[in-house]
XYZ file of C-alpha atoms in Angstrom:
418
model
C -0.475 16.740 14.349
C 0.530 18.177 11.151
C -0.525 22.248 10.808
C -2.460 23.318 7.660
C 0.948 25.200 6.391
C 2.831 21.276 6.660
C 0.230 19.765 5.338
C 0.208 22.109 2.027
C 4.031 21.694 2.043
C 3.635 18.178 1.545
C 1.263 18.411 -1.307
C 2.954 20.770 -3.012
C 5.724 18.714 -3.103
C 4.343 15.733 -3.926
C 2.458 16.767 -6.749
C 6.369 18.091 -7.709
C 7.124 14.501 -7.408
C 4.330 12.667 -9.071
C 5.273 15.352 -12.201
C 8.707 13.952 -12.043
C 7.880 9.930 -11.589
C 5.607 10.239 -14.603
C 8.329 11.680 -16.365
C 10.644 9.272 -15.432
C 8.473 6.849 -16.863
C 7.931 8.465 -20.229
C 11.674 8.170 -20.270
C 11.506 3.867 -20.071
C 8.250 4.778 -22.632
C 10.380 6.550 -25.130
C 12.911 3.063 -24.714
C 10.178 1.117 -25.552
C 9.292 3.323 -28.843
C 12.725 2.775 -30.291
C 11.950 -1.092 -29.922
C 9.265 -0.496 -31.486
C 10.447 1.710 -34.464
C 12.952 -0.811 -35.136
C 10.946 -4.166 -35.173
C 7.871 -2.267 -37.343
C 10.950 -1.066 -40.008
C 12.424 -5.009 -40.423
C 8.719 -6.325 -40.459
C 8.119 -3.845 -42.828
C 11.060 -4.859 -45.314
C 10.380 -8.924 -44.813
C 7.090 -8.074 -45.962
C 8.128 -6.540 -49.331
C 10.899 -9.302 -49.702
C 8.363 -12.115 -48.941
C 5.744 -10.466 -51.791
C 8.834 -10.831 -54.275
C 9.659 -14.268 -53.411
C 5.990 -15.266 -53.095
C 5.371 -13.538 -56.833
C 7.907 -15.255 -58.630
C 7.309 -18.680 -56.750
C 10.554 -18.711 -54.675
C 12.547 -17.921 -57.895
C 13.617 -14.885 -56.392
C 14.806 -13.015 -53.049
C 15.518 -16.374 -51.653
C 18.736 -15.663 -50.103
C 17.763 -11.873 -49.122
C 14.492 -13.282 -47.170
C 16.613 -15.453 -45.508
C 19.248 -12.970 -44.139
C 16.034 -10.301 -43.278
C 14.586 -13.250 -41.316
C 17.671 -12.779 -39.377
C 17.436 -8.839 -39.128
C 14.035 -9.264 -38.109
C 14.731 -11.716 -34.987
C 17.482 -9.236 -33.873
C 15.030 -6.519 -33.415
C 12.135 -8.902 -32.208
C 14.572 -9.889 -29.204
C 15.601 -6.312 -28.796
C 11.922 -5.756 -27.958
C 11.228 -8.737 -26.129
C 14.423 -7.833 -24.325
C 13.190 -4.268 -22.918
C 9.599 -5.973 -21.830
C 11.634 -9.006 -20.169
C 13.236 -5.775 -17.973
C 9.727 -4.394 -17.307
C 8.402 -7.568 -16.490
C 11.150 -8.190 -13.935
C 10.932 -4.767 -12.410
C 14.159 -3.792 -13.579
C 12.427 -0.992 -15.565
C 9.101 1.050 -14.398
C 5.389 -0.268 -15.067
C 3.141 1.671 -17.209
C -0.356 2.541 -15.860
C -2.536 1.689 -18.903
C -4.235 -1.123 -18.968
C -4.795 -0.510 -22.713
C -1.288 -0.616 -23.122
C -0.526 -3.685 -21.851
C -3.556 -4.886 -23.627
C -2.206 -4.041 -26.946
C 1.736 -5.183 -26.229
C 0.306 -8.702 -25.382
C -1.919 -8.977 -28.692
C 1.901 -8.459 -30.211
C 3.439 -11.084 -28.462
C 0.913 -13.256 -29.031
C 1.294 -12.516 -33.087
C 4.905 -12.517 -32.616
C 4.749 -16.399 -31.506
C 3.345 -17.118 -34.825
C 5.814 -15.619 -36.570
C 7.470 -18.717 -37.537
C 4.262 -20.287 -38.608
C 3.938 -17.221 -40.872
C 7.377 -17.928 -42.483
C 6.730 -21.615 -43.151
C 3.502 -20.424 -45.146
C 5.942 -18.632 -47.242
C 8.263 -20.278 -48.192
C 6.003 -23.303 -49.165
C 4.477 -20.732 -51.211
C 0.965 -21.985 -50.098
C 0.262 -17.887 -49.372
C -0.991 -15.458 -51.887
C 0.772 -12.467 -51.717
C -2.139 -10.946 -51.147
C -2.862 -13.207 -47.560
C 0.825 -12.716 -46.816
C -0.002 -8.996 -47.180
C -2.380 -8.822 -45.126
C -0.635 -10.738 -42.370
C 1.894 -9.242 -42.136
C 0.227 -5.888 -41.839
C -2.238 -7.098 -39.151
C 1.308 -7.756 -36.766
C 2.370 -4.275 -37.922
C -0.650 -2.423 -36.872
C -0.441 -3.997 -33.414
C 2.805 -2.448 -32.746
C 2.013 0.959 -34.340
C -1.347 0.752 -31.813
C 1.456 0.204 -28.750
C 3.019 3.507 -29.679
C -0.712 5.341 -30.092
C -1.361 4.316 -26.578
C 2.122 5.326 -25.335
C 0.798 8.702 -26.915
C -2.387 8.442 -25.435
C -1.440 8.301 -21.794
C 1.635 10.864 -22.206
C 1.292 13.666 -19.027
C 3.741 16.533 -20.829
C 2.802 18.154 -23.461
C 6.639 18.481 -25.188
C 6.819 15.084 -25.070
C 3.203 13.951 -26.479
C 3.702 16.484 -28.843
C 6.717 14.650 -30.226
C 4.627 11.268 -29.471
C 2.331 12.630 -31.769
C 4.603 13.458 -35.053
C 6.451 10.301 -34.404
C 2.995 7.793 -34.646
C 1.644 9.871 -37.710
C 5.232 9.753 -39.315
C 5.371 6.093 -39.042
C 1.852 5.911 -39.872
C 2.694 7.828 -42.971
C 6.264 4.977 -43.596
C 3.803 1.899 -42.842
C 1.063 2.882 -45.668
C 3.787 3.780 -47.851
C 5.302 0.478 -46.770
C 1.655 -0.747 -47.575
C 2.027 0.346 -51.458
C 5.006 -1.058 -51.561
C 3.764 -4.007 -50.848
C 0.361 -4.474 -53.078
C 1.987 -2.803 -55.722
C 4.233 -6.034 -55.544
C 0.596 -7.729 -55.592
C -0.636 -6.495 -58.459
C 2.816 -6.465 -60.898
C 2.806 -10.505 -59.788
C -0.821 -10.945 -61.158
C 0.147 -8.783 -64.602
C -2.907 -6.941 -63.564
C -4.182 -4.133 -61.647
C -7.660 -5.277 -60.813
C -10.206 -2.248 -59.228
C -9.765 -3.135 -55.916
C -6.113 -2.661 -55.705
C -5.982 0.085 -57.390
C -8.534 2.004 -55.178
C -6.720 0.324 -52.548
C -3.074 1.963 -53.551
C -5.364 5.221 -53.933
C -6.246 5.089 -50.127
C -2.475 4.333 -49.448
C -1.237 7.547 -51.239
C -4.000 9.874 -49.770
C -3.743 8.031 -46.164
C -0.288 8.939 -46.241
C -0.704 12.271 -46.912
C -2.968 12.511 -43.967
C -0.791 11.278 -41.410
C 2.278 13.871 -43.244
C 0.192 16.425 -42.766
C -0.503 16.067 -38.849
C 3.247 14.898 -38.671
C 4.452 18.426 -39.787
C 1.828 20.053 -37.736
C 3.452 18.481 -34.798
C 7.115 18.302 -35.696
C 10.213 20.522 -34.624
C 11.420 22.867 -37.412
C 14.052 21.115 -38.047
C 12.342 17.902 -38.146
C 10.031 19.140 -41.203
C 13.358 20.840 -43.144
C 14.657 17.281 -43.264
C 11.463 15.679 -44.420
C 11.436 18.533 -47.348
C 14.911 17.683 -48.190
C 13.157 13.504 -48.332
C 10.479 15.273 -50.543
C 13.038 16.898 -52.820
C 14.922 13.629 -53.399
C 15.341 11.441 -56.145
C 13.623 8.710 -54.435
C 10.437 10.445 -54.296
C 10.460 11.440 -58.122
C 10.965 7.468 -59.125
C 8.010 6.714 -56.721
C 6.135 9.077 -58.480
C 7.128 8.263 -61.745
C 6.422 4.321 -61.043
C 2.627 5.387 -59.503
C 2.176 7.075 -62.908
C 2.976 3.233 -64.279
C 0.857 1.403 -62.413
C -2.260 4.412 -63.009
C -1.563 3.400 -66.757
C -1.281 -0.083 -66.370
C -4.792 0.322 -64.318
C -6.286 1.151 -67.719
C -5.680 -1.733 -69.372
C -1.628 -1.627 -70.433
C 0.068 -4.417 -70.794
C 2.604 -5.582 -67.207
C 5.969 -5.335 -68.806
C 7.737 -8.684 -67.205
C 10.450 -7.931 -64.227
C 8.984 -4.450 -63.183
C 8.121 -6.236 -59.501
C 11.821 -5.985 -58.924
C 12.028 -2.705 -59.826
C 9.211 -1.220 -58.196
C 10.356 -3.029 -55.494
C 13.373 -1.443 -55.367
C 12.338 2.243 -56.297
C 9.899 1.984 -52.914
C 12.342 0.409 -51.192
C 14.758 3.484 -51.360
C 12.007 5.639 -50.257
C 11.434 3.769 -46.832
C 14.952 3.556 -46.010
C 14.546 7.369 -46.646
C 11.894 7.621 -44.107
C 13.648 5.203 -41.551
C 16.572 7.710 -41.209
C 14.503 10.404 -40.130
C 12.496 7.890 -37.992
C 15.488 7.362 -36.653
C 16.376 10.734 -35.927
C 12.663 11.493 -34.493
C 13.057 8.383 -31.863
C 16.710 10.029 -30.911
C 15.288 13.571 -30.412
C 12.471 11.985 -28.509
C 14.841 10.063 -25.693
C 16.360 13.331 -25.776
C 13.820 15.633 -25.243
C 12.060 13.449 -22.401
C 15.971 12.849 -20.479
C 15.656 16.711 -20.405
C 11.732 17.315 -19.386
C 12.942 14.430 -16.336
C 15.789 16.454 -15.161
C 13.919 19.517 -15.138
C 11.264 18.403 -13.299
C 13.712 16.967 -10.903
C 15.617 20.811 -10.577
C 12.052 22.071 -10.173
C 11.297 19.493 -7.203
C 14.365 20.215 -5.675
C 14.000 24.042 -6.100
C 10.835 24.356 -4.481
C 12.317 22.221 -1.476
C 14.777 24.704 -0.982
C 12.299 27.801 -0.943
C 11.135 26.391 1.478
C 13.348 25.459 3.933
C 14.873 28.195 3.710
C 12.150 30.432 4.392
C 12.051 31.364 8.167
C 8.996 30.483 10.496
C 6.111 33.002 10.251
C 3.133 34.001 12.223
C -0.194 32.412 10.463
C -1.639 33.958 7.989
C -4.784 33.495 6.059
C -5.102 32.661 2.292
C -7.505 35.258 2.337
C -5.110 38.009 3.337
C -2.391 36.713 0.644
C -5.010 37.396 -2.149
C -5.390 40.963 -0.417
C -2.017 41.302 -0.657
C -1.508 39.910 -4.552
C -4.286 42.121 -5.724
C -2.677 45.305 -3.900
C -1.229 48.093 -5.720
C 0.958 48.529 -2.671
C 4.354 46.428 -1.793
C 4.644 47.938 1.426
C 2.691 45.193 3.798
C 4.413 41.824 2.440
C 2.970 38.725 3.480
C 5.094 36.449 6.154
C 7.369 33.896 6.355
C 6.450 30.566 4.499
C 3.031 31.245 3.925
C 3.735 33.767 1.714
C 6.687 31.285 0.013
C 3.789 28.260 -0.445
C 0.791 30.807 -1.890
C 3.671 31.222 -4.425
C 5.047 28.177 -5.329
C 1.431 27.347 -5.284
C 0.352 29.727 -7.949
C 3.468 29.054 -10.104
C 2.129 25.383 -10.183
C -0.850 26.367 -11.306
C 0.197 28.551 -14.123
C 2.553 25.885 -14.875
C -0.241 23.116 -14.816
C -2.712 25.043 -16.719
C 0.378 25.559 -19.469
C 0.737 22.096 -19.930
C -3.251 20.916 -19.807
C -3.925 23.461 -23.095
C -0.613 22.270 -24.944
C -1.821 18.296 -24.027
C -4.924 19.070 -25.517
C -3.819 20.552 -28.488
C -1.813 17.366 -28.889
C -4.148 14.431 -28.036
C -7.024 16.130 -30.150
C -5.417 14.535 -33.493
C -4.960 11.256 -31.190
C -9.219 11.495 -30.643
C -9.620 12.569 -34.084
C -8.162 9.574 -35.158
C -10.003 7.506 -33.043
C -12.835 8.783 -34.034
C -12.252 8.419 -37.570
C -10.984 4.649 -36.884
C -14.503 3.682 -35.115
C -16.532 5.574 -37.816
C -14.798 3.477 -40.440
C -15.169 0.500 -38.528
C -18.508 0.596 -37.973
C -19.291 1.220 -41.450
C -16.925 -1.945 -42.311
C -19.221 -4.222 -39.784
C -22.764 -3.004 -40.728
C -23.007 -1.848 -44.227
C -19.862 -4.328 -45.240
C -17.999 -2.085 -46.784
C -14.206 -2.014 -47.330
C -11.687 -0.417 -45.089
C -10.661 1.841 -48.725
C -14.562 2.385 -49.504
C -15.599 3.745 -45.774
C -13.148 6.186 -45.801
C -14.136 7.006 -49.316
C -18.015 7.792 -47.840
C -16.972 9.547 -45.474
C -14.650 11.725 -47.227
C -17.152 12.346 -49.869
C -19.703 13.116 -47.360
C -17.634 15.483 -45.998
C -16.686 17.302 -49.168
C -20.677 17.501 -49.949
C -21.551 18.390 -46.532
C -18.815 21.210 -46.921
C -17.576 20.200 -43.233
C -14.676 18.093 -41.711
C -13.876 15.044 -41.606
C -14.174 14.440 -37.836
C -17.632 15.880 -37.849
C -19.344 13.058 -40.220
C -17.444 10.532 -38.095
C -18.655 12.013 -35.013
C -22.218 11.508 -36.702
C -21.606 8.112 -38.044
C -20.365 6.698 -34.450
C -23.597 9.171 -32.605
C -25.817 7.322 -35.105
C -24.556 3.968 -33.931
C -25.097 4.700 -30.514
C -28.075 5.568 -31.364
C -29.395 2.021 -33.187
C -27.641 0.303 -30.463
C -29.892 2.095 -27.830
């Protein structure tokens, strides 16, 4: 029978262990993100390339949504690819059921892809329903890498998690404007709705920017500043200043789909490097947390072993000992080695539960928001653009965050449904 001192050995290591399996399956995760990144980007650009065609009735971007159709199947296999591995065992199984939840809703919109295209290019879409199709497939795979952050067990690596959602968050409503500014130059009219709708878009991605830099390594945010401080960002300013006077009445000068097309166009591609360089330094960064947590596993191993047998001695006595001004009566053997491996582990543990929260708070928060707005889209029938309007608004006249009227909207809810 195993003695209390084997017994805490063997916990102590395991719990080494279990730090280092999840790891190594952030590390498949973080594979899975890059699959990700890459589909949502090509999505992304056939869905601006399909608006053109649709708004000049197949007139135009013919041949380029053709050879994006193409760019787009490349990365859909890469993805199906990696989830072929994890489905064979070749790679490790998450433990979310959520996850797996959310990857099958893609698949299953993935499979209709083709039906999708077909609408298109019989032009029997608006591009307003192609819009919005598109954008639904999109959102499932940005809600894969939300849960990927959701379930993340080190706080490095969900903090990274973290600015890499919000950033692409930011790229997919800017991705968004792209696309319903197409809308309204093909109607020769900016109607209300989009316009409060391309409103939403600019101060959504804002939001998401914001938590992104609150997140991000230093030299992450320098190279979004240099994005900011590029000419890209000046013509999409310059073309939102357009489409605000057009809003008023103006007349839609012919052709300026195309180049607001373009002008947005060069300001996602701007975004996609650094996307890019955000799902490198992720694989990176979790390769590294993995092998340390490996060196730590082993290192604790070798304590000790290689501390001789010792007479028992009580826990008790060890915190006698630790609280003691005096050195002189050291505590024996490998009891004294465990009591400290087990408080490093602790220190360590607590470490990483406060930087975890810190991280998954602006996962709740958003959440939270999501629900609010969703509620308010179900029972009062509002628009996804006028919810979050309310509840900004009542958070600006309640002189109080954000979170806290959702938090009152969904507790109200509850409420009713009770």
């Amino acid at each position: 029978m195993s003695t209390p001192e084997q017994l805490t050995e063997h916990f102590l290591l395991a719990a080494r262990g279990s730090e280092a399996r999840a790891l190594g399956q952030l590390v498949h995760s973080c594979q899975l993100v890059a699959a990700v990144c890459e589909l949502v980007h090509e999505l992304q650009r056939e869905r601006g390339i399909s608006n053109v065609f649709l708004a000049s009735a197949g007139q135009e971007f013919a041949e380029e949504l053709k050879q994006q159709n193409g760019r787009t199947n490349t990365a859909s296999d890469h993805f199906c690819d990696y989830l072929q591995r994890v489905q064979s065992g070749q790679d490790q199984l998450w433990s979310s059921a959520r996850l797996y939840h959310r990857i099958a809703h893609v698949l299953l919109q993935l499979k209709d892809l083709a039906e999708l295209r077909n609408s298109i290019e019989q032009g029997n879409l608006t591009t307003a329903q192609a819009t919005e199709a598109w954008s639904g497939l999109i959102a499932e795979l940005l809600s894969v890498l939300f849960e990927i952050a959701d379930i993340a067990a080190d706080a490095e690596i969900s903090r990274a998690l973290v600015a890499l959602f919000h950033f692409l968050q930011a790229k997919e409503h800017t991705g968004q404007e792209r696309a319903w500014g197409c809308v309204g130059f093909a109607a020769e009219a900016f109607d209300t709705e989009i316009l409060a709708r391309l409103q939403h878009l600019r101060e959504s991605q804002q939001r998401c920017l914001d938590v992104f830099v609150r997140f991000a390594e230093p030299e992450e945010v320098w190279f979004w500043e240099q994005l900011e401080q590029a000419p890209a960002k000046a013509e999409l300013v310059r073309m939102r200043k357009v489409i605000d006077a057009l809003g008023k009445g103006a007349a839609v000068p012919h052709g300026v789909s195309e180049t607001w097309f373009a002008v947005a166009t060069a300001r996602i591609d701007g975004m996609r490097e650094l996307e890019e360089q955000l799902s490198a330094d992720l694989q990176a960064m979790a390769g590294e947390r993995l092998e340390k947590a490996r060196k730590a596993l082993q290192d604790n191993r070798s304590r000790l072993e290689a501390e001789p047998p010792a007479e028992p001695v009580s826990a008790f006595s060890l915190l006698l000992d630790a609280s003691s001004d005096s050195d002189q009566v050291p505590a024996a053997g490998s009891v004294r080695a465990l009591y400290d491996l087990l408080q490093e582990q602790a220190d360590h543990l607590q470490q990483v539960s406060d930087q975890l929260e810190e991280a998954r708070s602006a996962l709740t928060e958003r959440k939270l928001v999501e629900r609010a707005k969703g509620l308010m889209m179900q029972y009062q029938k509002m628009t996804e653009e006028e919810a979050f309007a309310s509840l900004r608004r009542a958070a600006m006249e309640g002189n109080c965050r954000l979170i806290d009227v959702a938090a009152r909207v969904v507790a109200a809810a509850e409420k009713l449904k009770g």
